[in-house]
Short mmCIF file of C-alpha atoms and ligand atoms in Angstrom, two decimals:
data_model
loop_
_atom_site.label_atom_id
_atom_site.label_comp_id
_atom_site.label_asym_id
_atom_site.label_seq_id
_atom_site.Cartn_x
_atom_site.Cartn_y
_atom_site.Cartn_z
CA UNK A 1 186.80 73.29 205.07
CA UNK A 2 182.90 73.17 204.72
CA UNK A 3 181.67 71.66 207.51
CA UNK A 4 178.65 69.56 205.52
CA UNK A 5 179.88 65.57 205.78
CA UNK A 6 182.59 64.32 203.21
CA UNK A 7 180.35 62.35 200.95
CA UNK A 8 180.50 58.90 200.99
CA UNK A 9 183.31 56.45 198.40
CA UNK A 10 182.79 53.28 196.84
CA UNK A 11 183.65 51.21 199.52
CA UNK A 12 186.31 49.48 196.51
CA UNK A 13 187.80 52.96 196.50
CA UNK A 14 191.64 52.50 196.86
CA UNK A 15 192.90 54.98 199.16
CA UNK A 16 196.14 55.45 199.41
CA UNK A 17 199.78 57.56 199.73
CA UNK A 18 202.69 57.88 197.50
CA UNK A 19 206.47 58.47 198.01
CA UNK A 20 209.17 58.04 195.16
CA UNK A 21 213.28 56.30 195.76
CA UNK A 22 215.11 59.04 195.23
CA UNK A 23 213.11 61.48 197.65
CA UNK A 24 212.66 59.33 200.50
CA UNK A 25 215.37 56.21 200.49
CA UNK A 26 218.92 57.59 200.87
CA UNK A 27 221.43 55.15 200.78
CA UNK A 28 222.53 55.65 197.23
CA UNK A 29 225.21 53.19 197.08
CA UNK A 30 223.71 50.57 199.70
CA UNK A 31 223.50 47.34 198.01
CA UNK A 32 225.44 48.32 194.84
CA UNK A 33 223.27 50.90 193.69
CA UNK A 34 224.60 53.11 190.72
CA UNK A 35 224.17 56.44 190.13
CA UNK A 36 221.15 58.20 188.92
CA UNK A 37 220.77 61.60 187.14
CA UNK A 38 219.39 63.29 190.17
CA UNK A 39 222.70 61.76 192.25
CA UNK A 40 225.24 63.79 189.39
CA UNK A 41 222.42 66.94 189.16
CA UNK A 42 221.81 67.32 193.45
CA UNK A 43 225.94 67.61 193.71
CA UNK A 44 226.55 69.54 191.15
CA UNK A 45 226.70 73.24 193.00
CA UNK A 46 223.28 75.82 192.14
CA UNK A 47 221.16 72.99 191.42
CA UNK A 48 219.29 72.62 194.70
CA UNK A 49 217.99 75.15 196.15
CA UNK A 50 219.40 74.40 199.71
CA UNK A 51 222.66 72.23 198.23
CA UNK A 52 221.46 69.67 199.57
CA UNK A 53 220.96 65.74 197.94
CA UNK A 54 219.41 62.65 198.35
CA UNK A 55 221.98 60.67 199.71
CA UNK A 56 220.38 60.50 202.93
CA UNK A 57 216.88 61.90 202.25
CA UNK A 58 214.41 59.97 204.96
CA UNK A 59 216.69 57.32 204.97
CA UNK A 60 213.85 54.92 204.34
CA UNK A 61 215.82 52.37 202.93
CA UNK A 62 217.06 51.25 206.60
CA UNK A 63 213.57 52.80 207.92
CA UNK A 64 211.09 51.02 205.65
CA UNK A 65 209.45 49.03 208.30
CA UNK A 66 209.11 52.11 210.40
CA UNK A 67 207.15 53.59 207.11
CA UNK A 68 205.38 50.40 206.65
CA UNK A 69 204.11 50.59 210.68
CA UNK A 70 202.93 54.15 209.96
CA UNK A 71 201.06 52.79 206.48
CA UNK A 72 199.32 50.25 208.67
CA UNK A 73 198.67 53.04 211.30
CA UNK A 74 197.19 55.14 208.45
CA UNK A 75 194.35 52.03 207.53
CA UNK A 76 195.38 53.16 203.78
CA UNK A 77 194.68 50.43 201.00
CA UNK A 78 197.63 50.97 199.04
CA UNK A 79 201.20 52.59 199.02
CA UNK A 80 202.50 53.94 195.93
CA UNK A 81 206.20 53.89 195.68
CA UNK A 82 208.69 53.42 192.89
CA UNK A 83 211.51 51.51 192.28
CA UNK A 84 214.96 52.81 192.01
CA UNK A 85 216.41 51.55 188.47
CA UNK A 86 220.14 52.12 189.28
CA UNK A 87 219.44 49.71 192.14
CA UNK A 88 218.13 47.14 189.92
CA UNK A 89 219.96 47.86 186.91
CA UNK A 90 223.77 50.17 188.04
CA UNK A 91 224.05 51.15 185.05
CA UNK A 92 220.86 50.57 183.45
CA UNK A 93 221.59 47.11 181.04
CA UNK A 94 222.75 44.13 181.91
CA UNK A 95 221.28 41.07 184.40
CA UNK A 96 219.77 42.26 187.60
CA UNK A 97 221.77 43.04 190.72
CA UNK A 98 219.85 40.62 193.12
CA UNK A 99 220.51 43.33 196.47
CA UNK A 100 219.04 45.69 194.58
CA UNK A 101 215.79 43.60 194.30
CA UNK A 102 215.76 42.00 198.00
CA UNK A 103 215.07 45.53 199.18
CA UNK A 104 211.48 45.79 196.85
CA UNK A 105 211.26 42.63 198.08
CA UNK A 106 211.46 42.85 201.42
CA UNK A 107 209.30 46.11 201.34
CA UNK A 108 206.15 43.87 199.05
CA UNK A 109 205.96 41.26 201.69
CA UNK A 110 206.17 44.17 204.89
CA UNK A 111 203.16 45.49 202.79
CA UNK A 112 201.29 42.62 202.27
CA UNK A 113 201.65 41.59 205.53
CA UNK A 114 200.37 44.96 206.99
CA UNK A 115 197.38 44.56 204.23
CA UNK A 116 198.49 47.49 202.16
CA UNK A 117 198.48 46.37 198.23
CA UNK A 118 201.86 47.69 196.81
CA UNK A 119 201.69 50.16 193.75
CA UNK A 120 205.02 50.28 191.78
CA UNK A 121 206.41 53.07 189.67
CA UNK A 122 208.58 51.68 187.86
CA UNK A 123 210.10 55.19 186.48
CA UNK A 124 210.39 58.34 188.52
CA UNK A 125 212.59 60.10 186.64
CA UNK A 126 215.91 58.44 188.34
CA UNK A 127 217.79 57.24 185.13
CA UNK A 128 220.52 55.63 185.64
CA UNK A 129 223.33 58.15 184.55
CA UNK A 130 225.37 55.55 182.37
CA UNK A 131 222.06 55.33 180.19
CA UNK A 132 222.57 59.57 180.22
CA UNK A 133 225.69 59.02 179.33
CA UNK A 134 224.92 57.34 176.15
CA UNK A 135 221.67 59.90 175.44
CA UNK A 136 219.40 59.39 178.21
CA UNK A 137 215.83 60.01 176.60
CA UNK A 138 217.66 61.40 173.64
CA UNK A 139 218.27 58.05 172.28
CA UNK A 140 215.88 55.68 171.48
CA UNK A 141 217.58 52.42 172.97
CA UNK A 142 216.51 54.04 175.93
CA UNK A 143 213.04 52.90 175.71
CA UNK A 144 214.34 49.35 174.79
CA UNK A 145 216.28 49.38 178.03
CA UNK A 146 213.48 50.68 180.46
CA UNK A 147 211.64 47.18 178.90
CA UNK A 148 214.27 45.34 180.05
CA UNK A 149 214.47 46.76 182.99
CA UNK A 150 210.67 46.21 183.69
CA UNK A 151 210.64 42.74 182.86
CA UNK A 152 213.36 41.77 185.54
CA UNK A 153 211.31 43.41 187.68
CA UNK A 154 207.92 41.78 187.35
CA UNK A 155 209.91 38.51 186.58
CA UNK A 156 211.26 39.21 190.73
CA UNK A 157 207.92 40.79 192.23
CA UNK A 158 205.22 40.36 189.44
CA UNK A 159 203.59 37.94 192.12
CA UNK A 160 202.67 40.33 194.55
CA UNK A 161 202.71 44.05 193.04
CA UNK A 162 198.94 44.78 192.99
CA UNK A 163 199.01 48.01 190.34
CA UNK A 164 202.05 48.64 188.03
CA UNK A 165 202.55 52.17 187.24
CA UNK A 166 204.91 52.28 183.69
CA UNK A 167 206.57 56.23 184.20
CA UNK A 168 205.33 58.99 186.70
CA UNK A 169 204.76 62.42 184.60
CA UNK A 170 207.01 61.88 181.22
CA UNK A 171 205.86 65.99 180.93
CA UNK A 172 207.43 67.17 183.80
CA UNK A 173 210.90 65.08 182.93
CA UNK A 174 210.75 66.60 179.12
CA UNK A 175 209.61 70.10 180.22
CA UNK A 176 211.69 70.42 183.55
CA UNK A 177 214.34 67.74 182.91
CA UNK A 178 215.11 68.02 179.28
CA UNK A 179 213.24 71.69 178.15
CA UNK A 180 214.13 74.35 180.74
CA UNK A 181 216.98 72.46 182.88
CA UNK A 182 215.31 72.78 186.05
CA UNK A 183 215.83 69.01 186.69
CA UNK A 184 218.07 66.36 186.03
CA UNK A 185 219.71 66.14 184.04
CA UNK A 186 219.42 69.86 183.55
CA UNK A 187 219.06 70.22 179.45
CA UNK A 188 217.55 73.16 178.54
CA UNK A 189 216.58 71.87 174.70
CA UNK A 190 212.88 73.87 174.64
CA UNK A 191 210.57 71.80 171.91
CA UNK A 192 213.83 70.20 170.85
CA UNK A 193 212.99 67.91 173.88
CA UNK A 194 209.92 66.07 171.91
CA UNK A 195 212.39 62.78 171.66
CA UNK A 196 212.18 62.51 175.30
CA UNK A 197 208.51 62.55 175.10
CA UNK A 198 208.60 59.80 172.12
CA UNK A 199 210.87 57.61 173.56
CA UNK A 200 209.57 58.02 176.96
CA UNK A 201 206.33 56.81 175.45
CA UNK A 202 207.76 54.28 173.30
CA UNK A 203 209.16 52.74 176.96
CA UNK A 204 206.02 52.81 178.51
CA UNK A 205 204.62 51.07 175.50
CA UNK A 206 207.53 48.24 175.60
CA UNK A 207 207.51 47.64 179.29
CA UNK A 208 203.55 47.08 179.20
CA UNK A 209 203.70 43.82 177.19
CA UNK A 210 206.81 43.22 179.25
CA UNK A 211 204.83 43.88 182.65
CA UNK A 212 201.80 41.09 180.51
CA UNK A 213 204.23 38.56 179.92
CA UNK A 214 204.93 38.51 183.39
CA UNK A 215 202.32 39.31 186.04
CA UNK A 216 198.56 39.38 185.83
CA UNK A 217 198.29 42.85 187.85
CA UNK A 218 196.69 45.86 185.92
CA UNK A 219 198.76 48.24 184.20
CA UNK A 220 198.97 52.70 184.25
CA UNK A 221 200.87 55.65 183.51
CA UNK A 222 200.94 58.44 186.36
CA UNK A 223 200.61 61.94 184.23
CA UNK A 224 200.47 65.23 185.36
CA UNK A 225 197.66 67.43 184.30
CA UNK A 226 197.12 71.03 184.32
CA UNK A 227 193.44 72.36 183.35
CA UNK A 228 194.65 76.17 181.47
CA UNK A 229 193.17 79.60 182.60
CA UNK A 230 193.26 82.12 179.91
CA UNK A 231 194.64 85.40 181.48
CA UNK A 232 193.31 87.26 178.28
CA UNK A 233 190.24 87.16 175.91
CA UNK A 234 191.93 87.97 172.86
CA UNK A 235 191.91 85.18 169.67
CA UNK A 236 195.97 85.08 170.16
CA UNK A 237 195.28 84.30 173.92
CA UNK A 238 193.03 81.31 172.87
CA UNK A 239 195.35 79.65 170.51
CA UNK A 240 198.46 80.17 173.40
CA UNK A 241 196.26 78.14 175.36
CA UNK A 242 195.25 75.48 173.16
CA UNK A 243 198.92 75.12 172.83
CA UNK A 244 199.43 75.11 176.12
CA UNK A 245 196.82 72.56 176.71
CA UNK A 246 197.99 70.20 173.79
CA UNK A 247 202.10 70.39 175.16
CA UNK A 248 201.05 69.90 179.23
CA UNK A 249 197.60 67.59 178.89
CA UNK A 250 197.51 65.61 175.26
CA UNK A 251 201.06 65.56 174.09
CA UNK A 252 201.33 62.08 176.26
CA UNK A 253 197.50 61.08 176.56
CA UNK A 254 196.38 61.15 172.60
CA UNK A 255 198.82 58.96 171.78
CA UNK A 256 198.56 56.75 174.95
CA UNK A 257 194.91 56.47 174.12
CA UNK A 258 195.28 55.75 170.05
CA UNK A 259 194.83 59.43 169.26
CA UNK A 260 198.24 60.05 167.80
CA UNK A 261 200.55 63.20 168.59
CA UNK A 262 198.22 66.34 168.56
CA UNK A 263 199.20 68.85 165.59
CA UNK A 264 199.53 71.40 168.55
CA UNK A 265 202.68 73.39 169.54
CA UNK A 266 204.28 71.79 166.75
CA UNK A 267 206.72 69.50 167.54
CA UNK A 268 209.42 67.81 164.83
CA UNK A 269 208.08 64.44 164.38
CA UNK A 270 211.35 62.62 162.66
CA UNK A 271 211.79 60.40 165.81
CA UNK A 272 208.75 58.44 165.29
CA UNK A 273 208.78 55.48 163.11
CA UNK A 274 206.37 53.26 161.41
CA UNK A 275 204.86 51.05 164.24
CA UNK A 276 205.78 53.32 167.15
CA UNK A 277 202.06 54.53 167.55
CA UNK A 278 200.71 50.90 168.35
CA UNK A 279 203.04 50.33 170.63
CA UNK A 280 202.34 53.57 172.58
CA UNK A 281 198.42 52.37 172.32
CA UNK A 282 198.84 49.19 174.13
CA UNK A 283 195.75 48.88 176.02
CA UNK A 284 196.00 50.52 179.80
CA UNK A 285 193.90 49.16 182.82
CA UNK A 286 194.02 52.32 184.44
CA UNK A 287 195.24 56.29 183.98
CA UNK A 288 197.13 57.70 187.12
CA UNK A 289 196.23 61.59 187.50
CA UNK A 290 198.78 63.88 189.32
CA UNK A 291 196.88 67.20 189.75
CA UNK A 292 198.36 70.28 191.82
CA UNK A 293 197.22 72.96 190.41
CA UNK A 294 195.81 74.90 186.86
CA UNK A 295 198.02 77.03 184.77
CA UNK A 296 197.33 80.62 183.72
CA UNK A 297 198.50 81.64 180.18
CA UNK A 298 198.19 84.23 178.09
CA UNK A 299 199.95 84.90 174.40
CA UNK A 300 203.61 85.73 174.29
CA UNK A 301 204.13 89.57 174.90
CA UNK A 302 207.40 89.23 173.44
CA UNK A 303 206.80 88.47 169.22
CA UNK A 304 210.34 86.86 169.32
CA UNK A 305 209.54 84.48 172.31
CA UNK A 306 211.12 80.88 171.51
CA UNK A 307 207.21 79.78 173.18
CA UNK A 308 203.69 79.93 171.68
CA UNK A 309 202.43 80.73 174.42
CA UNK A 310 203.24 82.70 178.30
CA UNK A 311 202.72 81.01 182.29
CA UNK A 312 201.15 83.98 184.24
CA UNK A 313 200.39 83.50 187.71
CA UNK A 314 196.51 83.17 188.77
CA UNK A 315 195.16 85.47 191.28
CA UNK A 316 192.49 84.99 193.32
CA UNK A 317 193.27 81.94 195.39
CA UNK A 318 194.94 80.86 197.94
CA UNK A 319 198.47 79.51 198.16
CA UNK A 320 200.67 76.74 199.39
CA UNK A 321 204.15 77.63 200.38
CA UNK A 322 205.22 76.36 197.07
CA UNK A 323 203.23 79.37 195.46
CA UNK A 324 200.69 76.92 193.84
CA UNK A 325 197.34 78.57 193.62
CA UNK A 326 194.93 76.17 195.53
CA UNK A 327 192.47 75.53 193.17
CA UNK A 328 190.40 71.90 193.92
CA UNK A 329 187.61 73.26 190.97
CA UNK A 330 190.50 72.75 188.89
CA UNK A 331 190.97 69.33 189.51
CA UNK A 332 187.08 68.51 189.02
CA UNK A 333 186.95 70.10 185.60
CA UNK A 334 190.06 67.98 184.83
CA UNK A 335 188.57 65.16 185.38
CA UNK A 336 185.52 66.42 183.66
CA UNK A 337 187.85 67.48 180.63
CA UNK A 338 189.26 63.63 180.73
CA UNK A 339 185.69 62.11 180.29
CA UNK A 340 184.51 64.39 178.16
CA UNK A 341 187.85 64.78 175.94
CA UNK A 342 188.62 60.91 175.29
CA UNK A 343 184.50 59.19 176.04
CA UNK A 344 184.91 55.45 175.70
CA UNK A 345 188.49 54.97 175.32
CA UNK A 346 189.65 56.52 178.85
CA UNK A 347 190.71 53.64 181.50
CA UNK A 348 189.18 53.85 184.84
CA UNK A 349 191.25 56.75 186.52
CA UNK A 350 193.08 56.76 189.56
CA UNK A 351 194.57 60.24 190.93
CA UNK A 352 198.32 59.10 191.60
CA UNK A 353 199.37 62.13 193.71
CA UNK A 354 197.29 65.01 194.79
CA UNK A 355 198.17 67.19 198.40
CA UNK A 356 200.36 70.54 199.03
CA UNK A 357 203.40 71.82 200.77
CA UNK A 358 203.32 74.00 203.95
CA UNK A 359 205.71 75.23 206.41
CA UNK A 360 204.77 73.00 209.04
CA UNK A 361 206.39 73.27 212.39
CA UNK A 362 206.08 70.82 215.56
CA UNK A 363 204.75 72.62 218.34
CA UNK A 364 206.02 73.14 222.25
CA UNK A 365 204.06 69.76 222.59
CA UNK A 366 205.89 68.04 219.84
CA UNK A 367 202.62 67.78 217.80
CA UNK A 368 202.46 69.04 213.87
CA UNK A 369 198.93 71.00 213.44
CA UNK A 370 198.59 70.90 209.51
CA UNK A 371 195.07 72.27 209.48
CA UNK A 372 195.99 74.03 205.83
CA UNK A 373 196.50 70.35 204.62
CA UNK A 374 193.42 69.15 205.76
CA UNK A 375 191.60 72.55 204.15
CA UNK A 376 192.86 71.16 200.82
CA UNK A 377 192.24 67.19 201.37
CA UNK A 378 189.12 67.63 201.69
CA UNK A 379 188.25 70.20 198.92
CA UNK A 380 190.04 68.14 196.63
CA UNK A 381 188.51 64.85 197.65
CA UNK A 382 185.21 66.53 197.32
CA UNK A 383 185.82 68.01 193.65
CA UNK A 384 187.00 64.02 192.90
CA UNK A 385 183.69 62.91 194.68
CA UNK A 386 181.56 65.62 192.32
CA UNK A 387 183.35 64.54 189.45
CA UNK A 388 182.53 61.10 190.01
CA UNK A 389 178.72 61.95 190.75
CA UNK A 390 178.73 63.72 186.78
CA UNK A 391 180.24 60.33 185.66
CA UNK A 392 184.12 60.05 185.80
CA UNK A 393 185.06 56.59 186.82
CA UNK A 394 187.51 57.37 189.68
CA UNK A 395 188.44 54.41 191.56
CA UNK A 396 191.17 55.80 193.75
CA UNK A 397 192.84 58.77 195.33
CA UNK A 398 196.44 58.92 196.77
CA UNK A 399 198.14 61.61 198.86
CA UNK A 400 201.40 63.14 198.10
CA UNK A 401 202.80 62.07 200.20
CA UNK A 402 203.32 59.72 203.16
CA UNK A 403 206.55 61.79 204.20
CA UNK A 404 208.29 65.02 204.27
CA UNK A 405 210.99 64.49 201.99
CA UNK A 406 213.63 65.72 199.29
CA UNK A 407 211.54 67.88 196.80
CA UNK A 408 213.86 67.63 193.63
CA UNK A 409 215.03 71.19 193.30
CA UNK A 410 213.65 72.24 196.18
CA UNK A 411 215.89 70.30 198.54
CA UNK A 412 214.02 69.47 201.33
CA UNK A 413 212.92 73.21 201.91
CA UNK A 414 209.34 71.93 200.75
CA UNK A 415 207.41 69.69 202.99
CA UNK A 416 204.30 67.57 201.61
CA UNK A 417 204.28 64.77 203.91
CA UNK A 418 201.26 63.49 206.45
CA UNK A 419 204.02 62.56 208.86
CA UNK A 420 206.55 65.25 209.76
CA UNK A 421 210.56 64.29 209.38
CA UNK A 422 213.11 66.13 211.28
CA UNK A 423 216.04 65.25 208.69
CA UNK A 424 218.42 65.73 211.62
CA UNK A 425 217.09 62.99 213.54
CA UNK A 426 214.98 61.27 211.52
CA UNK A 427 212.48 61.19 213.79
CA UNK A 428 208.68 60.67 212.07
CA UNK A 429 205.62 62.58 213.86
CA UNK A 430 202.54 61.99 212.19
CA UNK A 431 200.40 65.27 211.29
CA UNK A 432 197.38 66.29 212.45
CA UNK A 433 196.42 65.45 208.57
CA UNK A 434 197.42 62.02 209.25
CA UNK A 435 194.58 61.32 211.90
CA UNK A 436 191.99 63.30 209.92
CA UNK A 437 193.09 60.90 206.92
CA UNK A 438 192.90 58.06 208.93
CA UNK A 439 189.56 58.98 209.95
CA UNK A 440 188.29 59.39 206.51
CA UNK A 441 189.81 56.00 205.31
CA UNK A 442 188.45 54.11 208.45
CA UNK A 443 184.83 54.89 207.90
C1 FCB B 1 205.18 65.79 191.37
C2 FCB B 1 206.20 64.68 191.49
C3 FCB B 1 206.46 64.26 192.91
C4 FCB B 1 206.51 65.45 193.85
C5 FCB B 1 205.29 66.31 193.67
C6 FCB B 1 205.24 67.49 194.61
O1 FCB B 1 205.38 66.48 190.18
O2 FCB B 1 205.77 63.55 190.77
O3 FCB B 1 207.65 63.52 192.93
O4 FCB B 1 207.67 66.14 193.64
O5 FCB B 1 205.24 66.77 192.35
#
């Protein structure tokens, strides 16, 4: 950490945490909740790293005003969470199950009455499984659904939700979820995955006139973005990354901002239809950036490798117990590449989730020193601040994440939180991070 002073904010910069359902709420059939893809992926044995599931995760559904109280302890803005659609929805059609909504409900008004706007996600990545059943992603009724799905949302909480956020990282649920089968719900299709990114899209599209017709809040998308470090100099190095860079950072943002699909890795596009692309353009108010970390790639060594392109790891920096290279210059020229990239037509951006996991252990005293986290708050809230001096209009920055909690594959071996769980006890002991972040919020 540099020890010159954090440069000042706006003082309208939203500051804020995130969390998602199925990592933090437990209680998966509380309130006649259906199943989700991650419920049928986390029990089905070699998933998860550490077997375990979500089913009790923080248990925040009976804890939320515990998590509010620490929210309003933080002095944070705004909380980003997202809404479980197998609450709302069991089995992802049909009218709204009114238990499912009394819990968003309930959790608005605890926010609003602790003077914390509430951010919404309406999609992170917890389909419910009977949509899988019937194609998931795959099939393009899908997208119809997650519409339908959005507007009995806003129709119940459009009121009060300050931010609506459409999907959180479509990439990671085609590349992970639907590519490589390292999430649910575990398909391993490689570029035969684009569908998921159309129809993904196509949702996102759907549910923002939806979101119009029904609540005057601002609209986003949360993507995840990757700047790419060449590991090589040659010309076949260069185009492996300008694949790389069109698959991870444009295949969702062109379109999103009226560019169309870029020609780049070359994806089959028979699943788009006449009128699709409008739909996808439908004006944003603001883009959500997830940045972690930058991506090292170099050509395929292999001639007969199914990829245009290879992921090496990047030396030279240091790493979070996750093995992500900390690299906060990456997220500046991100946000550089954003401005410079898309000019005129990119929204105001907000960075959706940005922090690290470390193996962070209460000490004799029962206090958790996360000094590590703090190290990479502030570099990355700097490189956001620099950005923003060259001319990137950033108008908010949001931890990941409020709470240790169930990292998707990782099971809960991975902990990102500000506030320490013990998933024995549930017990919540706020971080040394979470006074330094309170700090930097309060002034
Ligand atoms: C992002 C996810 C979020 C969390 C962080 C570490 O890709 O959106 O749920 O898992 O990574």
């Amino acid at each position: 950490m540099t020890s010159a002073p954090m440069p000042e904010f706006p003082a309208s910069f939203r500051w804020g945490v995130s969390t998602s359902a199925y990592q933090i709420e437990g209680a998966v059939t509380a309130g006649g909740r259906g199943p989700s893809i991650w419920d049928t992926f986390a029990h089905s044995p070699g998933r998860i790293v550490d077997g375990s599931t979500g089913d009790e995760a923080c248990d925040h559904y009976h804890r939320y005003a515990e998590d509010v109280g620490l929210l309003a302890g933080l002095g944070v803005s705004a909380y980003r969470f997202s809404i479980a659609w197998p609450r709302v929805q069991p089995t992802g059609t049909g009218p709204a199950n009114p238990a499912g909504l009394d819990f968003y409900d309930r959790l608005v008004d605890a926010l609003l009455a602790a003077g914390v706007d509430p951010v919404a996600t309406l999609f992170h990545w917890d389909l419910p499984q009977a949509l899988e059943d019937a194609g998931g992603w795959l099939n393009r009724d899908t997208a119809h659904h997650f519409a339908e799905y959005a507007d009995l949302v806003a129709a119940r909480l459009g009121d009060r939700v300050k931010l609506w956020i459409t999907l959180n990282e479509p990439f990671i649920h085609m590349s992970l979820g639907h590519g490589m089968g390292v999430h649910a719900p575990g398909r391993m299709l490689l570029f035969d995955a684009f569908p998921v990114a159309h129809h993904q899209l196509l949702g996102h599209g759907l549910a923002v006139s939806a979101l119009r017709a029904r609540s005057t809040s601002p609209v986003a998308i949360a993507n995840n973005y990757s700047p790419v470090r060449l590991a090589g100099k040659a010309d076949a190095d260069r185009a492996a990354g300008a694949a790389y860079d069109a698959l991870h950072n444009r295949l969702f943002t062109d379109p999103l901002l009226g560019r169309g699909y870029p020609a780049e890795p070359g994806f089959d596009p028979a699943v788009v239809r006449a009128g699709d692309l409008d739909v996808i353009a439908a004006p944003i108010d603001v883009l959500g950036v997830n940045y972690y970390n930058p991506t090292g790639i170099r050509a395929p060594a292999d001639e007969d490798s199914p990829l245009p392109f290879e992921i090496v790891p990047l030396a030279g920096y240091p790493r979070t117990a996750f093995d992500w290279p900390v690299a906060p210059d990456g997220l500046r020229e991100l946000l550089l590449q954003l401005h410079h990239r898309y000019g005129d037509a990119l929204p105001p951006i907000q960075i959706t989730e940005s922090g690290c996991a470390y193996d962070d252990v209460p000490d004799a005293d029962g206090r958790v020193p996360d000094p590590d986290r703090i190290a990479y708050l502030d570099r990355h809230l700097r490189a956001v601040r620099e950005a923003m001096a060259a001319g990137v209009p950033v108008t908010g920055y949001f931890v990941w994440s409020l709470l240790d909690n169930w990292e998707w594959a990782e099971g809960f071996t991975k902990r990102f939180g500000l506030v320490h769980v013990d998933y024995a006890t549930q017990r919540r002991t706020p971080k040394s991070s979470y006074a330094w972040f309170r700090d930097l919020v309060r002034r």
